[in-house]
Short mmCIF file of C-alpha atoms in Angstrom, two decimals:
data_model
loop_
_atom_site.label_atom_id
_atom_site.label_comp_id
_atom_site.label_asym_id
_atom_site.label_seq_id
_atom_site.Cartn_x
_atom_site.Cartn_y
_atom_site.Cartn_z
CA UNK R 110 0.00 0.00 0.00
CA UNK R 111 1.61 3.24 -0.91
CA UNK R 112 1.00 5.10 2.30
CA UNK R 113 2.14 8.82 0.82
CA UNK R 114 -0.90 8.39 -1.73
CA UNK R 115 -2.96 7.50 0.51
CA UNK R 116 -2.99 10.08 3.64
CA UNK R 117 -3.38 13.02 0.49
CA UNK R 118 -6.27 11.06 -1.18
CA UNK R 119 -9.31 13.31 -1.27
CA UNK R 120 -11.76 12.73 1.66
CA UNK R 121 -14.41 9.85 0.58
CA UNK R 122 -17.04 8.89 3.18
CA UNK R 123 -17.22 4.95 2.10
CA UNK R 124 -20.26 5.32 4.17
CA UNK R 125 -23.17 3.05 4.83
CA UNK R 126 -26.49 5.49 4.57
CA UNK R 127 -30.27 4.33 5.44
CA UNK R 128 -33.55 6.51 5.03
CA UNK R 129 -36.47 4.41 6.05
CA UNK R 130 -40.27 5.27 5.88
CA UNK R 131 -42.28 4.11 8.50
CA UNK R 132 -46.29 4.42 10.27
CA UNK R 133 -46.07 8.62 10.27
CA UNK R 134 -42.74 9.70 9.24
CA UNK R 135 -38.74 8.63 8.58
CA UNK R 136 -35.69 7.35 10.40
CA UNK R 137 -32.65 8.16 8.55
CA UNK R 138 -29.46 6.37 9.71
CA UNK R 139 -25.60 6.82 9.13
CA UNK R 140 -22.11 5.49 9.93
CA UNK R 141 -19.82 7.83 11.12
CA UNK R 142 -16.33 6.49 9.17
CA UNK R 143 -15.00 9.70 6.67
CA UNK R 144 -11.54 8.47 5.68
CA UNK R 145 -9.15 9.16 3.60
CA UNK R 146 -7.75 6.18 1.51
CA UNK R 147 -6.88 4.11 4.02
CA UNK R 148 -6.81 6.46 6.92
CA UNK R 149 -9.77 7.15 9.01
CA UNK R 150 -10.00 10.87 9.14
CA UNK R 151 -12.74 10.97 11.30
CA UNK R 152 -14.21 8.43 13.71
CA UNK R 153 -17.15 10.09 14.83
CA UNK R 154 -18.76 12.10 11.95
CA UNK R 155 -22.11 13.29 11.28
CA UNK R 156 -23.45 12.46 7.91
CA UNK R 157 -27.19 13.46 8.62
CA UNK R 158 -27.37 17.44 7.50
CA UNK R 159 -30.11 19.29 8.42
CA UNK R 160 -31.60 21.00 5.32
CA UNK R 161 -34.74 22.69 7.26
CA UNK R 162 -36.82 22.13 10.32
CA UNK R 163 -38.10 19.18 8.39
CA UNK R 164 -35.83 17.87 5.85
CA UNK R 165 -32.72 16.35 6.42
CA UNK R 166 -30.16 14.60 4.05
CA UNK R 167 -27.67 11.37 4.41
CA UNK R 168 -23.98 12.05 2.72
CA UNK R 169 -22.28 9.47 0.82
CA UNK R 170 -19.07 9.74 -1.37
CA UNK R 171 -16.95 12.63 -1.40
CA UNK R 172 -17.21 14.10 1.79
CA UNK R 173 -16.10 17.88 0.16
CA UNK R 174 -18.91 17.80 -2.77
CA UNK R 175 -21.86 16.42 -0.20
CA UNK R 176 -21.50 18.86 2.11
CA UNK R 177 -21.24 21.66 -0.61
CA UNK R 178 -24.36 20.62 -2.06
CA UNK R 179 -25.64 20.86 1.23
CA UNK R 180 -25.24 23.58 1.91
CA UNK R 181 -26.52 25.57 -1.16
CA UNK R 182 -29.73 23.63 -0.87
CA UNK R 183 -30.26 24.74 2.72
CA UNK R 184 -29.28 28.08 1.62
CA UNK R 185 -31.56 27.69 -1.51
CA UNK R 186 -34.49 26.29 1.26
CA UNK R 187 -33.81 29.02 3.23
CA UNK R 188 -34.88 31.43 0.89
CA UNK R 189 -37.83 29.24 -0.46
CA UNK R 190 -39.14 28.81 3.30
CA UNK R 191 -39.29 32.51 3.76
CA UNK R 192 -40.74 33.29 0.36
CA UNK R 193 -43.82 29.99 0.63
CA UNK R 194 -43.94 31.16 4.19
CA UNK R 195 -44.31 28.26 5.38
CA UNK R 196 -42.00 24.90 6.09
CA UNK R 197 -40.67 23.61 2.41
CA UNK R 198 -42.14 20.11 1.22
CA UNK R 199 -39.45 17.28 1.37
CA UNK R 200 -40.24 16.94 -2.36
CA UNK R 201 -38.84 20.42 -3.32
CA UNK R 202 -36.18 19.42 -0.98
CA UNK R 203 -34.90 16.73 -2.96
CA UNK R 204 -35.62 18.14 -6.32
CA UNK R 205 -32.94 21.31 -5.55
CA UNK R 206 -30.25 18.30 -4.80
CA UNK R 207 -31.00 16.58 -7.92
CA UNK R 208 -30.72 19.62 -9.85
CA UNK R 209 -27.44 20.23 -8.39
CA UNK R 210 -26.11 16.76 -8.77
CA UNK R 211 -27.31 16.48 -12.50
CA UNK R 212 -26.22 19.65 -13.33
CA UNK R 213 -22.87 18.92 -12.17
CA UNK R 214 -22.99 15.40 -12.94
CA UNK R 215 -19.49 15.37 -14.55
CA UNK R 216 -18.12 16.96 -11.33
CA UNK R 217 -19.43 15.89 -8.35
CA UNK R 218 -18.97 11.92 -6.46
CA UNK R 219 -21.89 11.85 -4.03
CA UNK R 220 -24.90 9.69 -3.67
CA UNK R 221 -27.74 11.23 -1.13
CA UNK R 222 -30.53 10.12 0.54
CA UNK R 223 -33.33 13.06 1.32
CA UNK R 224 -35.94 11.96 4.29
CA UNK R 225 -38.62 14.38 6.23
CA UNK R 226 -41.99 14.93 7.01
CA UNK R 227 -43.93 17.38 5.93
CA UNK R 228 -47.79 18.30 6.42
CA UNK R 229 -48.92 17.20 3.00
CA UNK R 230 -47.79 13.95 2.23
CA UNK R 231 -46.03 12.83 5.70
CA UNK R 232 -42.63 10.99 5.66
CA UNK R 233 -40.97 10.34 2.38
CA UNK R 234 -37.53 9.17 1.47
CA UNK R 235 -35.64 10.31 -2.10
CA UNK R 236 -32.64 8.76 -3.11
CA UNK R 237 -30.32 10.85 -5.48
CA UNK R 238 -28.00 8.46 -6.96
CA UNK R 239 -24.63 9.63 -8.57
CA UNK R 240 -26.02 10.79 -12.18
CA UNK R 241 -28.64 13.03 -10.71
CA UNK R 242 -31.79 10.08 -10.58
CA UNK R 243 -34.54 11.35 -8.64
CA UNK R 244 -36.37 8.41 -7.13
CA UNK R 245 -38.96 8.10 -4.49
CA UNK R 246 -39.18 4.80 -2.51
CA UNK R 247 -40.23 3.32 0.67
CA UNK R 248 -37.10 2.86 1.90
CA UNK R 249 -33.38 3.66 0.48
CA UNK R 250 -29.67 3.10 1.07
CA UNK R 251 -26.40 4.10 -0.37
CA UNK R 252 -22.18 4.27 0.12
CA UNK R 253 -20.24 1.41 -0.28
CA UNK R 254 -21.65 -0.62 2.84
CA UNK R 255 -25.30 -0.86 1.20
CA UNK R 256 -23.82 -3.36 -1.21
CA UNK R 257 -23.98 -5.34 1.72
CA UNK R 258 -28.03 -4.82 2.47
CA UNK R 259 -29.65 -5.06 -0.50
CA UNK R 260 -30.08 -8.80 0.73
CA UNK R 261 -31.04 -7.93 4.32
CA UNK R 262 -33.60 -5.46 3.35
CA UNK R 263 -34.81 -7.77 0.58
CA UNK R 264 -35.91 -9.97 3.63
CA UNK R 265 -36.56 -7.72 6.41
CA UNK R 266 -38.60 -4.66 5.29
CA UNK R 267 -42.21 -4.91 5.54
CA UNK R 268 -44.80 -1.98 5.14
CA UNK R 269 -46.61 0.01 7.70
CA UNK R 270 -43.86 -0.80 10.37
CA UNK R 271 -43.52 1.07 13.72
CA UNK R 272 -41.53 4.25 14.37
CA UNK R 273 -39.60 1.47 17.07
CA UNK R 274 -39.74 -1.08 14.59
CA UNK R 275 -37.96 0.98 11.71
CA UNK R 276 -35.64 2.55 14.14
CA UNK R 277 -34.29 -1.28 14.85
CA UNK R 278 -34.12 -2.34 11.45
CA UNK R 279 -32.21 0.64 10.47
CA UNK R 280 -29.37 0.48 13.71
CA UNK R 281 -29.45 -3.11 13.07
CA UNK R 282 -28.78 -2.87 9.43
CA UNK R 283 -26.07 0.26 9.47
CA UNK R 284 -24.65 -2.40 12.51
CA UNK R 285 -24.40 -5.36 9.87
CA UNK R 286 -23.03 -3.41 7.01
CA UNK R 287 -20.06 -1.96 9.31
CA UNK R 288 -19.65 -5.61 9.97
CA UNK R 289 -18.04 -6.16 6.43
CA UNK R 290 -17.61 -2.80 5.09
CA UNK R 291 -14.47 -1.21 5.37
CA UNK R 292 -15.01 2.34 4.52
CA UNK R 293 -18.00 2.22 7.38
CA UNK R 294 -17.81 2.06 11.02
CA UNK R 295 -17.60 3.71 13.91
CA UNK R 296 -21.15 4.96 15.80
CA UNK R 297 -24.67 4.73 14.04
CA UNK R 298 -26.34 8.12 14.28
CA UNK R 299 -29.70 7.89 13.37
CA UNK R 300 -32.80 10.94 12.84
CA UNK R 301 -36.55 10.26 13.41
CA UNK R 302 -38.95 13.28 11.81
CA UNK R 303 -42.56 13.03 12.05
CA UNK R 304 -45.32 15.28 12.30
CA UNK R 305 -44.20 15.86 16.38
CA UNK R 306 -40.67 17.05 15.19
CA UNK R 307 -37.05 15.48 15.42
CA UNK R 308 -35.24 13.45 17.47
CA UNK R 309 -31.45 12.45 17.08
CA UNK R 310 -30.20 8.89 18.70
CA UNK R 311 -26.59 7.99 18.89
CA UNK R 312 -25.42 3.97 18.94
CA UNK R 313 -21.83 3.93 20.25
CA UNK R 314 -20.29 0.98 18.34
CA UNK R 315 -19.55 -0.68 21.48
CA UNK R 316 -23.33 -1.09 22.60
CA UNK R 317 -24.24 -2.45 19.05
CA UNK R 318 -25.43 -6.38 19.06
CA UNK R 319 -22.10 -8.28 18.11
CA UNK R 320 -22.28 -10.44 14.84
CA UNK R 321 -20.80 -13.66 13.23
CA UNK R 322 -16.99 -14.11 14.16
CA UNK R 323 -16.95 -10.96 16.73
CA UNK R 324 -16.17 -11.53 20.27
CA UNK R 325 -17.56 -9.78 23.51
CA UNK R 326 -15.12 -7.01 23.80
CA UNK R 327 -12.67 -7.19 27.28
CA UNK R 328 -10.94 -4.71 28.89
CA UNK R 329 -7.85 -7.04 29.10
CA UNK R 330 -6.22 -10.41 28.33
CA UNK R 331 -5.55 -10.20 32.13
CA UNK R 332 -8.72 -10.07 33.26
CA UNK R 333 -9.56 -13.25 31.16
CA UNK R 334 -6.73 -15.04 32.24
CA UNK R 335 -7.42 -14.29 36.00
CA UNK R 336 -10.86 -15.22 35.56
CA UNK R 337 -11.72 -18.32 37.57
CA UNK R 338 -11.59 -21.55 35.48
CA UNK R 339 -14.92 -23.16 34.19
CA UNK R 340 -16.42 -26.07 36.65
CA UNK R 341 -16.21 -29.19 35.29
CA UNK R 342 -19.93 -30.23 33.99
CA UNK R 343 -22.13 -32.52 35.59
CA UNK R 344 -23.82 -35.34 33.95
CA UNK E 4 4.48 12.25 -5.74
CA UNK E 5 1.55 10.43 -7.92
CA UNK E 6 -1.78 11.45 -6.52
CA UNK E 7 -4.79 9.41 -7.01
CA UNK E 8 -6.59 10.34 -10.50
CA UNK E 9 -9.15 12.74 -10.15
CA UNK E 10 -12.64 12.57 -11.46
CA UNK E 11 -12.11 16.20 -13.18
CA UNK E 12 -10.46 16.53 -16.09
CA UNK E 13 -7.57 18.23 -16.59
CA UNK E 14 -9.10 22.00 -16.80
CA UNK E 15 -6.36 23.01 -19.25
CA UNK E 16 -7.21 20.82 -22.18
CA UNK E 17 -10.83 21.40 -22.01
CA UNK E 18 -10.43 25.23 -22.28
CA UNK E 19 -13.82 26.97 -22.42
CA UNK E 20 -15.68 23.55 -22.13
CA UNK E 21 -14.59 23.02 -19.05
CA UNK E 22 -17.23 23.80 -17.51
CA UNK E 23 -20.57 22.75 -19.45
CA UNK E 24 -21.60 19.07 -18.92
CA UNK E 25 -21.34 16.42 -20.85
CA UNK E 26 -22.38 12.87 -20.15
CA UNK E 27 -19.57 10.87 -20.03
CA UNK E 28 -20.67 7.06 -18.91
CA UNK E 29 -24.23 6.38 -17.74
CA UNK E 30 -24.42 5.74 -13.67
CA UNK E 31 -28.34 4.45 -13.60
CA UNK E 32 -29.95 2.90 -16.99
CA UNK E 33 -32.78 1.32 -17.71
CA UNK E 34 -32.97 -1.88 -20.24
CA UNK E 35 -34.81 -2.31 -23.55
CA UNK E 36 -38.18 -0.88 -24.79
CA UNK E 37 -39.98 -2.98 -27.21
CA UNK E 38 -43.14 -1.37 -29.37
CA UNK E 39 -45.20 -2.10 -31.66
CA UNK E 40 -48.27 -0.79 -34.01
CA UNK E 41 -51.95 -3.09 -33.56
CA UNK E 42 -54.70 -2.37 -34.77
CA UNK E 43 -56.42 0.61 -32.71
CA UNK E 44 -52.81 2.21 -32.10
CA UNK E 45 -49.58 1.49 -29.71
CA UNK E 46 -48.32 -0.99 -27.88
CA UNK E 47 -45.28 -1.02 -25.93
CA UNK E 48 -43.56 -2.86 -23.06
CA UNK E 49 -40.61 -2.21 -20.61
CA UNK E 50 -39.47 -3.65 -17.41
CA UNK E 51 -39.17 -1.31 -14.03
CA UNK E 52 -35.81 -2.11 -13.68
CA UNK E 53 -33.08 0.71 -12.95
CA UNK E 54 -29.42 -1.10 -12.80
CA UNK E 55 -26.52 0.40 -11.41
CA UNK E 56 -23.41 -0.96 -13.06
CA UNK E 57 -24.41 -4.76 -12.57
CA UNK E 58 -26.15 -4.27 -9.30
CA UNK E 59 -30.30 -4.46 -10.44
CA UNK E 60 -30.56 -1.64 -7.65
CA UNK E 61 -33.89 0.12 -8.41
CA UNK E 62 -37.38 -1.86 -9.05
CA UNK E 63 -39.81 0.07 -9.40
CA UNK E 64 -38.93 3.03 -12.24
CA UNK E 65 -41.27 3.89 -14.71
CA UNK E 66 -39.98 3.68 -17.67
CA UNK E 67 -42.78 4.76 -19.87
CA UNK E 68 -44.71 8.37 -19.91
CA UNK E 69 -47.56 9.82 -21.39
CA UNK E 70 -46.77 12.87 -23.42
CA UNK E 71 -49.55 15.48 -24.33
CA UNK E 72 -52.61 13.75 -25.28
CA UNK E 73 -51.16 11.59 -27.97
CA UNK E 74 -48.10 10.61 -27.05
CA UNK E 75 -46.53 7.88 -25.21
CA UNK E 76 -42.66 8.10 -24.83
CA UNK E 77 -40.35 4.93 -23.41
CA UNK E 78 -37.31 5.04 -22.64
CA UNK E 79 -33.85 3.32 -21.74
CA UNK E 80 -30.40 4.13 -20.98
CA UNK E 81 -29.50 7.10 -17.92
CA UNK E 82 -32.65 7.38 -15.94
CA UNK E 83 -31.40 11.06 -15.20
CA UNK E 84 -31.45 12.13 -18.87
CA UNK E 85 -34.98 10.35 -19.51
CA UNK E 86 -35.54 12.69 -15.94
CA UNK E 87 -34.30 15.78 -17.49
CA UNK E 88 -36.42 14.79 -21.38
CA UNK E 89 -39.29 14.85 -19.55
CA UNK E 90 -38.99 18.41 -17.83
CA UNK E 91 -38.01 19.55 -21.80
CA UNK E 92 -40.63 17.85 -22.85
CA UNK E 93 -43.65 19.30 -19.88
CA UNK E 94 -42.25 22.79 -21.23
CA UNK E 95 -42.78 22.17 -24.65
CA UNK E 96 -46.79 21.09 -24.27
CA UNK E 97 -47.34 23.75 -21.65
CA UNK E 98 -46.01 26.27 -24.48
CA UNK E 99 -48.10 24.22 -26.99
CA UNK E 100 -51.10 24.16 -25.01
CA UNK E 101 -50.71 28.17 -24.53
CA UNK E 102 -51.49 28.95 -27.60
CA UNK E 103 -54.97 27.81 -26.55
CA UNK E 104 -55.86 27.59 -30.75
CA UNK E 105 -57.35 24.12 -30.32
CA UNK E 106 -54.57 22.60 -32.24
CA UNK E 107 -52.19 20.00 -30.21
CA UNK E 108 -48.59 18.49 -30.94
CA UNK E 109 -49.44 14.59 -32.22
CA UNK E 110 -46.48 12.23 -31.75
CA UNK E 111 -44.53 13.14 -35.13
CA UNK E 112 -43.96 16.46 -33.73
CA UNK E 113 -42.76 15.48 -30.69
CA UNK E 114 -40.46 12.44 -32.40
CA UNK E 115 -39.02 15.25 -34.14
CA UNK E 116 -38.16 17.46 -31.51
CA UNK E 117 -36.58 14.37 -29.73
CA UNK E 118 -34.56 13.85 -32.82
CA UNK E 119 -33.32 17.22 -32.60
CA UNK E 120 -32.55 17.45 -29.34
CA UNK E 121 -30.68 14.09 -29.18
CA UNK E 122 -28.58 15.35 -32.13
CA UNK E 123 -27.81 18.47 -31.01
CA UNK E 124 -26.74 17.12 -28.32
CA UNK E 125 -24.86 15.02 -29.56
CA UNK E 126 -22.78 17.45 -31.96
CA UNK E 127 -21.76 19.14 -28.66
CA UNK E 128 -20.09 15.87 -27.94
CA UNK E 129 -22.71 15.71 -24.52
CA UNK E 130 -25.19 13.25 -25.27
CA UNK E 131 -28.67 12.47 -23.43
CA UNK E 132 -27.36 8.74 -22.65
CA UNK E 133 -31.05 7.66 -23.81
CA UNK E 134 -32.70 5.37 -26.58
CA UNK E 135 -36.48 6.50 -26.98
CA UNK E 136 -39.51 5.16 -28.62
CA UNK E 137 -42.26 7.37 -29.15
CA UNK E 138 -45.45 6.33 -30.19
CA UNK E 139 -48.75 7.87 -30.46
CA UNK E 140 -52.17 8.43 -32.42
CA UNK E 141 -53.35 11.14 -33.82
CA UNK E 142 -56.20 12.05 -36.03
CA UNK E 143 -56.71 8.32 -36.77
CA UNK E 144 -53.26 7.66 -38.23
CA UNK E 145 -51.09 5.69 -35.73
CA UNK E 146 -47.25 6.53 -35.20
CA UNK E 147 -44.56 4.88 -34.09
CA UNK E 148 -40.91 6.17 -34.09
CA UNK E 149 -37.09 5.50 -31.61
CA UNK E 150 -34.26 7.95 -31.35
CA UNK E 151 -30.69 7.16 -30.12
CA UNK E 152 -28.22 8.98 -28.42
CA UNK E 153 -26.67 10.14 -31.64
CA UNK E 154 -29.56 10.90 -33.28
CA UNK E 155 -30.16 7.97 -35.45
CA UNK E 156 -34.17 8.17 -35.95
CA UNK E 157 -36.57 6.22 -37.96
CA UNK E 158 -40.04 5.06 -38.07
CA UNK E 159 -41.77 1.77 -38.37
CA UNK E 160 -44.10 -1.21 -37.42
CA UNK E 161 -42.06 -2.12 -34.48
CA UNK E 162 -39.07 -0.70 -32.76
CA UNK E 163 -36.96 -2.05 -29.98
CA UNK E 164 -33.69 -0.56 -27.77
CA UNK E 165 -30.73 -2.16 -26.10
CA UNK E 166 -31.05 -5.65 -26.06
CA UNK E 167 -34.53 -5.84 -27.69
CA UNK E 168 -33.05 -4.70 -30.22
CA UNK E 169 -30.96 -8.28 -31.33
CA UNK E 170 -33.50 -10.45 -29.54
CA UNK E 171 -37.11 -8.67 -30.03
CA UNK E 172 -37.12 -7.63 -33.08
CA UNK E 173 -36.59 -11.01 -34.92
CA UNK E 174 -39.58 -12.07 -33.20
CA UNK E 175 -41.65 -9.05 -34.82
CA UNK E 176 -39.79 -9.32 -37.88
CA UNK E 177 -41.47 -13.01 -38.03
CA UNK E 178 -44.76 -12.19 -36.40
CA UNK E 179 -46.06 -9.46 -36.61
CA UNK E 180 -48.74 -8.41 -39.25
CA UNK E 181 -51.09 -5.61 -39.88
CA UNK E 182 -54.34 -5.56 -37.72
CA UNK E 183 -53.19 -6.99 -34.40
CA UNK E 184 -55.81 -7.37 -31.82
CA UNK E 185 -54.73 -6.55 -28.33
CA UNK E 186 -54.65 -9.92 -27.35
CA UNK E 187 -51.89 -10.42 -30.07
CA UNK E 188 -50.17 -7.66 -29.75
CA UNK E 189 -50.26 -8.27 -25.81
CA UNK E 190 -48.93 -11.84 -26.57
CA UNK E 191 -46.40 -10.76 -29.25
CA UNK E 192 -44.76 -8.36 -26.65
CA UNK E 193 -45.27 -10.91 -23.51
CA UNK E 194 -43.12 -13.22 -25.71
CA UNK E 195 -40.56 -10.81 -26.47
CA UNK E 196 -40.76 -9.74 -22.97
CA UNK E 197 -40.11 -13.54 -21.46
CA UNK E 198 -37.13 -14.10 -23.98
CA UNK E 199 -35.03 -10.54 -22.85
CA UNK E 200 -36.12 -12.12 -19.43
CA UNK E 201 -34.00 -15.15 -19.89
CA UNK E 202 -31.27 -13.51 -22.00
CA UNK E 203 -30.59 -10.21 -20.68
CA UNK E 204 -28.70 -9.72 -17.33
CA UNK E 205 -30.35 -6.27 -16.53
CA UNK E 206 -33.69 -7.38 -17.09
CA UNK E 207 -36.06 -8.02 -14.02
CA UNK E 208 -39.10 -9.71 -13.86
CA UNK E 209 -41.51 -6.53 -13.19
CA UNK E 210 -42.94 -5.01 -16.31
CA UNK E 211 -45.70 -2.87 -17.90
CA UNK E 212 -47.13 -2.52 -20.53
CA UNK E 213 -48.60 0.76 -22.05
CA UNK E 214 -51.30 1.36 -24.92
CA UNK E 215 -52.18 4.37 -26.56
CA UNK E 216 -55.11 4.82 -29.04
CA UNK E 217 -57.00 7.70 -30.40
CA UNK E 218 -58.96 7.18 -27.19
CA UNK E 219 -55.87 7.60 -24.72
CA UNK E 220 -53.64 5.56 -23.36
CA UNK E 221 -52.99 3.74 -20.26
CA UNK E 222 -50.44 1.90 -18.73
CA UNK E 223 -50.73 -1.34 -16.83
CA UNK E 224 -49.86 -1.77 -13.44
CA UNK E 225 -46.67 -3.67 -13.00
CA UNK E 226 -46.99 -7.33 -13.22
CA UNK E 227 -44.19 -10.48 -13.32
CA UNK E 228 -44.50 -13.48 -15.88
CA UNK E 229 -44.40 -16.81 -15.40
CA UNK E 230 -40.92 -18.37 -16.77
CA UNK E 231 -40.19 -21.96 -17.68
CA UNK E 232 -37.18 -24.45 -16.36
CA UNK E 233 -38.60 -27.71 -16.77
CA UNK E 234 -36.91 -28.86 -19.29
CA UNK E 235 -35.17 -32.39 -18.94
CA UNK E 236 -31.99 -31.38 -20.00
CA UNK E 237 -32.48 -28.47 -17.61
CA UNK E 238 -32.34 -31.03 -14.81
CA UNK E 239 -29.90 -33.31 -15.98
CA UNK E 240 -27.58 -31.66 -18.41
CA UNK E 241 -24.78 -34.33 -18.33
CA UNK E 242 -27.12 -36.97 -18.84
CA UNK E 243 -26.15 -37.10 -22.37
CA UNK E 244 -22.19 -37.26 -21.49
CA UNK E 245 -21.74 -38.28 -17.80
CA UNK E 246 -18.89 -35.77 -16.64
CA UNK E 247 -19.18 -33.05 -19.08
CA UNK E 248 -20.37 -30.20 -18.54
#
């Protein structure tokens, strides 16, 4: 591995990102692993951006371009919120991100996920792939760790779940692809939005539910070592 | 040093084009179209697949859109262009219906402003990374037309993109006649349908299928078809010559 080229690669979230529609609104949910080539810049990012009161976004790719487009569309929002005068639609949310991503489709590496709630058609989720696709759906996820999901939410999603029930599947699912993706890890930050507002949870990687091959962590070899022996069964 | 590659392109060579856009590879693309002419107007089929790369990522995009009141436009390659068509496309009846003079653009019109566009674009070396078909009825006199990236255009009984266009088409060419009933024509894209099922790796088994007349048009909802393995030699393909393969 040629270390020099590595540490002065641009930034690149790998990135596993989740937006997930549920009974009355959205759970979005991110890793928080931005590194750079092999590096991990930062351990404990936040790749859920607040566009308005309402909207937020999930950042994949190039960590530089994402949060540029960002924040013009927040800035862009902004502007829009004050002229409607009242809270933007996620719809015109997402549509402002598209047209900067197509626009700039030659230019920019970053595939986004839109999610909010807003009074007329309650939670919805956009994905904006890299091209500049605008594409509504249930449920969506992007970065390099949702090449791991595709079979896990094939399997697991249902409709009409619970805000508890979607908030599971998405921790557990960010959880899984961490598991086996190396550009994501770290904590999983995740955003509910409904029609009562927002709430932010944070999932410290060491509370997460351990998976195939990992152990229980320990604070030292010592302390296993001085543990007392097993007893010896009893038939 | 040797830094990684960039994805922009060295700024100096481009000059002044540096900044305008241009298309260079696709990203998310739908799979073939296949059309054809019955006999009360159009029919045409395509899946709801959107592929990224290899990965079938996206199941449920609709490939096909009504146009004005006689139009029906499908469409594969980058979803994003077919995106951007349509916006080009929702200014260009609003203008037409504007002029409020009772007179409406029928699908010729609009195949030829596709054709323009797509060449255009394509002289500018920044192509809309799309094959269309457009097909419509107007004024009793049924149309049916494709365009490609660079601008190729033509007319006929039955048109096909991508794949459909090496594995549909022979099918047409064999059976399809004038005066189709729906059932036929139904049947004679089903079959196409089934065969770029088996044969084409970025097909999926979710499609719809669209029909415009002089009447309107409507599209179906999305529905799967059944698909056949039982074939002996399916189940025992060495039987013939135990070890082989």
């Amino acid at each position: 591995m040629d270390l020099n080229m590595d540490l002065n690669a641009p930034h690149s979230m790998g990135t596993t990102i989740i937006g997930v529609t549920y009974n009355g609104g959205v759970v979005l949910g991110a890793d928080s692993r931005t590194s750079t080539g092999m590096y991990v810049a930062n351990r404990a990012s936040d790749k859920i951006t607040q566009l308005t009161d309402n909207v937020y976004v999930c950042r994949s790719g190039s960590a530089a371009d994402s949060q540029l487009v960002s924040d013009y569309v927040r800035y862009f929002l902004h502007q829009h919120t004050i002229q409607l005068g009242q809270p933007a639609t996620v719809k015109v949310a997402a549509n402002l991100i598209r047209l900067l991503s197509y626009s700039n489709k030659n230019m920019l590496e970053t595939g986004l996920i839109v999610g909010g709630w807003d009074k007329y058609e309650g939670g919805k989720i956009y994905g904006i792939p890299l091209g500049g696709t605008l594409i509504e759906q249930p449920f969506a996820i992007g970065g390099s760790g949702s090449s791991y999901l595709y079979g896990f939410f094939d399997q697991a999603w249902k409709e009409g779940m619970t805000k508890d029930e979607a908030e599971q599947l998405v921790v557990k699912a960010v959880s899984l692809a961490i598991a086996r993706d190396g550009a994501s890890g770290g904590v999983v930050r995740t955003v509910v939005i409904n029609s009562e507002g927002v709430t932010r949870n944070f999932y410290p990687g060491d509370k997460l539910q351990l998976w195939h091959e990992e152990l229980e962590p320990q604070n030292s070899l010592l302390d296993i070592l001085n543990s007392p022996s097993p007893e010896p069964m009893n038939i | 040093m040797n830094f990684m590659a960039s994805k922009q392109p060295e700024n100096s060579l481009l000059g002044p084009e540096a900044d305008s856009q241009r298309t260079l590879y696709p990203y998310v693309t739908g799979t073939s179209v296949v059309a054809l002419k019955y006999k009360d107007g159009i029919l045409m089929a395509a899946d709801m697949g959107g592929s990224y790369g290899s990965t079938l990522r996206y199941k449920s995009v609709e490939r096909m859109k009504p146009i004005g009141k006689h139009s029906l436009l499908g469409a594969s390659g980058e979803i994003s262009d077919f995106q951007e068509i349509l916006h080009y496309l929702d200014e260009l009846i609003l203008y037409d219906n504007m002029w409020d003079d009772g007179n409406s653009l029928g699908p010729k019109e609009v195949h030829n402003y596709l054709t323009r566009v797509m060449y255009n674009r394509r002289n500018k070396f920044n192509p809309l990374w799309n094959s269309l078909v457009l097909g419509g009825v107007k004024n009793g006199q049924k149309y049916l037309g494709t365009v490609s990236m660079i601008g190729v255009n033509f007319e006929d009984n039955h048109v096909a993109t991508g794949f459909g266009n090496h594995l549909a088409r022979p099918i047409l060419r064999q059976e399809w006649h004038e005066n189709l009933s729906f059932e036929d024509g139904v049947r004679l894209l089903e079959k196409c349908m089934r065969v770029l099922l088996y044969r084409d790796r970025s097909a999926i088994n979710k499609l719809q299928i669209a029909k415009i007349t002089e009447e309107g048009m409507t599209i179906s909802q999305p529905y799967s078809l059944k698909t056949y393995w039982e074939f002996s030699a399916f189940a025992n393909p060495a039987q013939g010559a135990v070890g082989s393969w």
